[in-house]
């Protein structure tokens, strides 16, 4: 049956029990290689003349189920699974650029993406610059003859700034430049960049897609031709692919994505409102807050504001660390999107590799904390935050 609704696709797309002895749960094809019935079959598969599996770095049935599911969720043609979010980012950026090219980036990116961009500049002379992407003319003038990719996070980790995806996609089309969006913070339930005109959407699947803090993985979706090209080049030859077991865990976690996201969003909204009122808090960055500078844009391109809140504590780094250390229920950990509420200090953790000057330019102060709101009762999460804030 051809389904269209997101909540149904997250459970069914990519798997047909009838093809697997009626097994409700998909099988894990835990194999490295596939047996050919003849030398000619092997040769035909390598030549691309015959469909069929060859070797699990190229393709694996459990991983392929997940790739089909994420493609349906992002409303794209072809999905690819990677061994981590960074494996997806690097395969895509290296696949779309060559020496001398330029990448135009949103005003901030995850710390390791920043590190990758620096590495690409130092080793391969692929330059980049960061841009607020607030103004159409300013974006046009930031594009030069060498720009071959526009790379965006929205919301940006951890400042929560947004980029108007349909506006950037429209401008990029004038120049025939692909727009790549890291959709990790929203998940495809809240935001679908391909529907807004972007070309490739990617995820750290480690986060909301998994939802249970037990997988490191990456997923990407785009047009058949472009994704097949990446599959046959930087994915296959650099080789950062996903294991069948991790694909199975993701197929399982994804089934509850919409239900989990609703709860993450509800909890986060309540906590953002309470944080704003607390005298020990300087400012709260949450796209669902009506005082958030891009509140209108959040409403335009996202179904809901997500489960991440960043906030600045009054004081300095030491006060921020004191606050974290006094928490009892909330765990001090990087990563996000899990059932457990997690807190981290971007300046010394996820964005520690970013030089101070760039970090401050991105809006990441020493007092900024990022809260990944979990699925616990919001009253208990707030109780923990309040007792710690009151103790400062
Ligand atoms: C974190 N983030 O923020 P893998 N894209 C975005 C991310 O936030 C991350 C990745 C890619 C965090 C990890 C410690 C927007 C990661 C990279 O970790 O390679 O799956 O994803 O806490």
XYZ file of C-alpha atoms and ligand atoms in Angstrom:
414
model
C 0.000 0.000 0.000
C 1.357 3.394 -0.945
C 1.244 5.588 2.131
C 1.884 9.290 2.439
C 1.534 10.208 6.074
C 4.751 10.705 8.002
C 3.578 8.846 11.137
C 2.826 5.765 9.023
C 5.969 5.927 6.910
C 8.266 5.983 9.959
C 6.879 2.570 10.888
C 6.410 0.854 7.523
C 8.515 2.352 4.722
C 11.372 0.200 3.493
C 10.197 -3.062 5.011
C 7.848 -5.749 3.770
C 7.351 -8.618 6.240
C 6.020 -10.892 3.491
C 9.470 -10.981 1.936
C 11.015 -12.122 5.242
C 8.968 -15.113 6.490
C 6.415 -12.792 8.072
C 8.906 -11.516 10.628
C 7.373 -8.357 12.101
C 10.790 -6.985 13.011
C 13.230 -6.684 10.109
C 16.084 -9.192 9.978
C 19.653 -8.087 10.624
C 21.761 -9.180 7.654
C 24.931 -9.428 9.700
C 27.214 -10.320 6.834
C 30.229 -8.693 5.260
C 29.890 -10.280 1.833
C 27.378 -12.000 -0.479
C 27.852 -15.266 -2.366
C 27.557 -15.181 -6.178
C 26.111 -18.274 -7.885
C 28.747 -18.022 -10.592
C 31.794 -16.054 -11.679
C 29.661 -14.447 -14.396
C 27.086 -13.264 -11.827
C 29.861 -11.645 -9.801
C 31.266 -9.966 -12.879
C 27.810 -8.738 -13.932
C 27.122 -7.264 -10.475
C 30.461 -5.466 -10.416
C 29.799 -4.140 -13.901
C 26.421 -2.810 -12.748
C 24.648 -5.012 -15.297
C 22.788 -7.057 -12.699
C 20.989 -6.016 -9.512
C 22.076 -7.699 -6.295
C 24.267 -7.409 -3.274
C 28.060 -7.651 -3.488
C 29.697 -6.551 -0.242
C 28.309 -4.686 2.774
C 30.482 -1.593 2.294
C 28.623 -1.098 -1.000
C 25.169 -2.094 0.182
C 23.441 -4.310 2.743
C 19.752 -5.308 2.926
C 19.145 -4.059 6.500
C 20.940 -0.803 5.755
C 18.980 -0.480 2.486
C 15.688 -0.716 4.440
C 16.788 2.232 6.550
C 17.904 4.193 3.474
C 14.474 3.712 1.922
C 12.769 4.785 5.131
C 14.750 7.994 5.586
C 14.227 8.882 1.910
C 10.447 8.600 2.426
C 10.620 10.649 5.619
C 12.586 13.464 3.990
C 10.464 13.255 0.803
C 13.540 12.616 -1.304
C 14.539 10.089 -3.936
C 17.502 8.248 -2.432
C 18.887 7.821 1.070
C 22.411 6.880 2.126
C 23.525 5.587 5.512
C 26.921 6.383 7.042
C 28.900 5.248 10.062
C 28.447 8.637 11.778
C 27.037 12.086 11.144
C 30.571 13.282 10.408
C 31.062 10.458 7.882
C 27.990 11.841 6.082
C 29.190 15.460 6.279
C 32.685 14.605 5.042
C 31.537 12.285 2.227
C 29.142 14.964 0.973
C 31.487 17.951 1.257
C 34.459 16.098 -0.221
C 32.218 14.647 -2.916
C 30.923 18.046 -4.019
C 34.209 19.971 -4.022
C 37.698 19.980 -5.510
C 40.826 22.033 -4.887
C 40.173 25.742 -5.365
C 36.445 25.560 -4.636
C 34.634 27.598 -2.008
C 31.904 26.595 0.479
C 29.484 29.200 1.809
C 28.350 28.234 5.325
C 25.747 29.311 7.820
C 26.950 31.523 10.681
C 27.879 28.536 12.815
C 28.287 24.795 12.525
C 28.943 21.845 14.829
C 32.549 21.879 16.132
C 33.754 18.847 14.131
C 32.201 20.247 10.936
C 34.206 23.404 11.656
C 37.291 21.188 12.064
C 36.574 19.418 8.753
C 36.194 22.749 6.922
C 39.540 23.875 8.334
C 41.182 20.608 7.286
C 39.763 20.941 3.775
C 41.121 24.482 3.567
C 44.581 23.608 4.906
C 45.101 20.370 2.974
C 43.099 20.828 -0.213
C 42.698 24.640 -0.543
C 38.938 24.363 -0.461
C 37.995 27.637 1.222
C 34.894 28.540 3.207
C 33.319 31.443 4.954
C 30.528 31.876 7.448
C 27.575 34.088 6.659
C 24.472 35.133 8.598
C 22.308 34.450 5.499
C 19.773 36.999 6.706
C 19.730 39.165 3.620
C 19.243 38.123 -0.018
C 21.650 40.613 -1.603
C 24.308 39.916 0.960
C 24.073 36.174 0.194
C 24.375 36.881 -3.525
C 27.504 38.943 -2.978
C 29.024 36.253 -0.718
C 28.792 33.739 -3.583
C 31.837 33.827 -5.839
C 32.884 32.045 -9.036
C 34.390 29.209 -6.999
C 31.407 28.592 -4.711
C 30.255 25.028 -5.319
C 28.289 24.276 -2.138
C 26.109 26.172 0.317
C 26.206 24.374 3.652
C 23.638 25.161 6.335
C 22.680 24.076 9.813
C 19.248 25.301 10.898
C 18.794 25.569 13.850
C 22.524 26.104 14.254
C 24.317 24.120 16.949
C 24.230 25.493 19.703
C 23.058 29.087 19.136
C 19.695 28.014 17.678
C 19.918 30.679 14.954
C 17.817 29.811 11.903
C 18.375 30.172 8.183
C 15.475 30.797 5.814
C 15.884 27.593 3.799
C 13.492 28.378 0.940
C 15.079 31.822 0.483
C 18.603 30.391 0.312
C 17.449 27.572 -2.004
C 15.907 30.119 -4.366
C 19.109 32.177 -4.531
C 21.281 29.060 -4.924
C 19.190 28.023 -7.965
C 20.098 31.325 -9.683
C 23.746 30.250 -9.427
C 23.140 26.507 -9.876
C 24.818 25.704 -6.552
C 23.594 22.764 -4.417
C 22.339 23.552 -0.909
C 23.202 20.988 1.762
C 21.292 21.162 5.044
C 22.275 19.481 8.283
C 18.809 18.798 9.707
C 20.010 17.088 12.892
C 18.471 19.594 15.329
C 14.977 19.426 13.793
C 14.638 15.860 12.552
C 12.494 15.285 9.440
C 9.376 15.366 11.613
C 9.803 19.078 12.295
C 11.501 20.312 9.111
C 11.972 18.956 5.589
C 14.577 20.971 3.674
C 14.081 19.108 0.364
C 10.454 20.259 0.285
C 11.777 23.818 0.716
C 13.970 23.481 -2.389
C 17.297 22.364 -0.873
C 19.304 19.609 -2.568
C 20.739 17.338 0.111
C 19.577 16.866 3.676
C 21.768 15.088 6.200
C 21.539 13.978 9.802
C 23.616 12.879 12.659
C 21.290 9.881 13.112
C 22.972 9.464 16.500
C 20.525 12.079 17.796
C 16.717 12.291 17.446
C 16.463 9.620 14.743
C 17.978 7.049 17.068
C 16.512 8.611 20.185
C 17.981 6.143 22.639
C 21.648 7.109 22.882
C 22.952 3.768 21.630
C 24.005 4.352 18.004
C 26.525 6.532 16.160
C 25.244 6.999 12.606
C 24.651 9.384 9.723
C 21.934 9.603 7.062
C 21.585 11.715 3.943
C 18.885 12.108 1.269
C 18.782 13.783 -2.124
C 18.130 13.236 -5.822
C 18.839 9.772 -7.233
C 21.641 10.875 -9.549
C 23.521 12.993 -7.025
C 23.251 10.468 -4.196
C 24.245 7.556 -6.463
C 27.304 9.547 -7.456
C 28.222 10.068 -3.787
C 27.517 6.381 -3.053
C 29.911 5.272 -5.776
C 32.670 7.758 -4.873
C 33.220 9.248 -1.415
C 30.898 6.865 0.434
C 32.274 3.679 -1.118
C 35.915 4.669 -1.372
C 36.342 6.518 1.926
C 34.141 3.810 3.378
C 32.413 5.370 6.382
C 29.366 3.120 6.117
C 26.800 2.030 8.702
C 26.751 -1.454 10.227
C 23.652 -3.653 9.785
C 23.067 -3.742 13.540
C 23.126 0.052 13.838
C 20.720 0.261 10.877
C 18.414 -2.154 12.715
C 18.537 -0.084 15.903
C 17.727 3.019 13.846
C 14.806 1.332 12.074
C 13.495 0.543 15.536
C 14.120 3.990 17.059
C 12.643 5.878 14.106
C 9.227 4.239 14.580
C 8.586 6.446 17.608
C 10.169 9.650 16.263
C 6.923 11.681 15.914
C 5.675 10.663 19.356
C 9.026 11.422 20.956
C 9.433 14.756 19.154
C 6.000 15.952 20.324
C 7.042 15.286 23.907
C 10.525 16.816 23.470
C 8.895 19.976 22.063
C 6.215 20.228 24.775
C 8.774 19.776 27.543
C 11.204 22.246 25.966
C 8.562 24.965 25.585
C 7.600 24.706 29.251
C 11.235 24.748 30.387
C 12.159 27.678 28.107
C 9.309 29.732 29.610
C 10.449 28.936 33.142
C 14.145 29.546 32.425
C 13.321 32.987 31.020
C 11.755 34.009 34.311
C 14.580 32.844 36.565
C 16.792 35.662 37.912
C 20.013 33.615 37.531
C 19.460 33.267 33.761
C 20.690 35.978 31.419
C 18.974 34.931 28.175
C 17.239 31.952 26.625
C 17.640 30.872 23.000
C 14.651 28.812 21.926
C 12.944 29.197 18.516
C 9.546 28.497 20.101
C 9.830 31.517 22.387
C 7.812 34.447 21.005
C 10.726 36.784 21.926
C 13.191 34.724 19.867
C 14.384 37.027 17.032
C 13.482 34.455 14.354
C 10.235 33.234 15.912
C 8.297 33.998 12.711
C 10.757 32.043 10.592
C 10.560 29.095 13.003
C 6.791 29.075 12.559
C 7.154 29.309 8.786
C 9.558 26.435 8.194
C 9.296 24.183 11.247
C 6.327 22.194 12.519
C 7.451 22.874 16.093
C 10.504 24.384 17.767
C 12.340 21.235 18.850
C 13.794 19.920 22.067
C 16.978 21.966 22.382
C 17.321 25.090 24.485
C 20.483 27.113 24.882
C 20.737 29.622 27.684
C 23.253 31.928 29.259
C 23.730 31.877 32.950
C 24.552 35.157 34.733
C 28.240 35.053 35.539
C 31.167 33.335 33.851
C 32.434 29.896 32.868
C 32.985 28.939 36.509
C 29.368 29.719 37.390
C 28.185 27.726 34.351
C 30.267 24.748 35.477
C 29.050 25.112 39.071
C 25.466 24.995 37.790
C 26.165 21.825 35.786
C 27.878 20.123 38.712
C 24.929 20.792 41.045
C 22.449 19.007 38.754
C 21.203 15.653 40.020
C 18.815 14.213 37.427
C 20.144 15.892 34.292
C 23.265 14.233 32.902
C 26.384 16.150 31.872
C 27.024 14.764 28.375
C 27.410 15.888 24.791
C 25.014 14.539 22.133
C 21.306 15.244 22.082
C 17.911 13.850 21.247
C 17.894 11.093 23.822
C 15.223 10.120 26.356
C 17.490 11.456 29.104
C 17.882 15.222 29.512
C 21.499 16.120 28.768
C 23.445 19.313 29.356
C 26.755 20.393 27.884
C 29.016 23.446 27.827
C 29.705 24.220 24.131
C 32.744 26.462 24.745
C 34.675 23.631 26.396
C 32.933 20.625 24.820
C 31.216 20.443 21.377
C 32.862 23.659 20.134
C 36.142 23.448 22.064
C 38.070 23.062 18.784
C 36.739 26.372 17.467
C 39.241 29.190 18.193
C 37.887 31.681 20.748
C 37.545 34.498 18.221
C 35.423 32.404 15.828
C 33.503 30.927 18.729
C 32.509 34.341 20.062
C 31.626 35.471 16.522
C 29.288 32.491 16.278
C 27.654 33.651 19.534
C 29.048 30.920 21.812
C 30.010 32.638 25.053
C 31.640 31.032 28.093
C 28.330 31.247 29.960
C 26.285 29.472 27.272
C 24.845 26.068 28.108
C 22.939 23.710 25.817
C 20.134 21.614 27.215
C 18.821 18.642 25.273
C 15.410 18.270 26.852
C 14.521 14.635 27.368
C 11.302 12.728 27.770
C 11.103 12.760 31.568
C 8.251 14.574 33.353
C 8.951 18.273 32.754
C 8.253 18.996 36.427
C 11.175 16.759 37.423
C 13.523 18.324 34.861
C 12.544 21.804 36.033
C 12.860 20.776 39.682
C 16.465 19.796 39.018
C 17.272 22.983 37.071
C 15.625 25.186 39.702
C 17.417 23.632 42.666
C 20.733 24.065 40.884
C 20.039 27.670 39.789
C 18.896 28.550 43.311
C 22.132 27.154 44.707
C 24.364 29.518 42.700
C 26.723 17.426 19.839
N 26.840 16.738 17.551
O 26.368 18.534 19.416
P 28.107 12.327 14.741
N 25.851 17.603 12.773
C 25.388 18.181 13.899
C 25.778 17.690 15.146
O 25.278 18.277 16.233
C 26.672 16.603 15.206
C 27.138 16.035 14.015
C 26.704 16.563 12.807
C 27.224 16.452 18.854
C 28.029 15.380 19.140
C 28.855 15.227 20.328
C 24.471 19.346 13.798
C 27.121 16.104 16.483
C 28.083 14.873 13.994
O 28.516 12.585 16.156
O 29.277 12.103 13.849
O 27.043 11.272 14.589
O 27.388 13.692 14.214
O 26.647 17.122 21.033
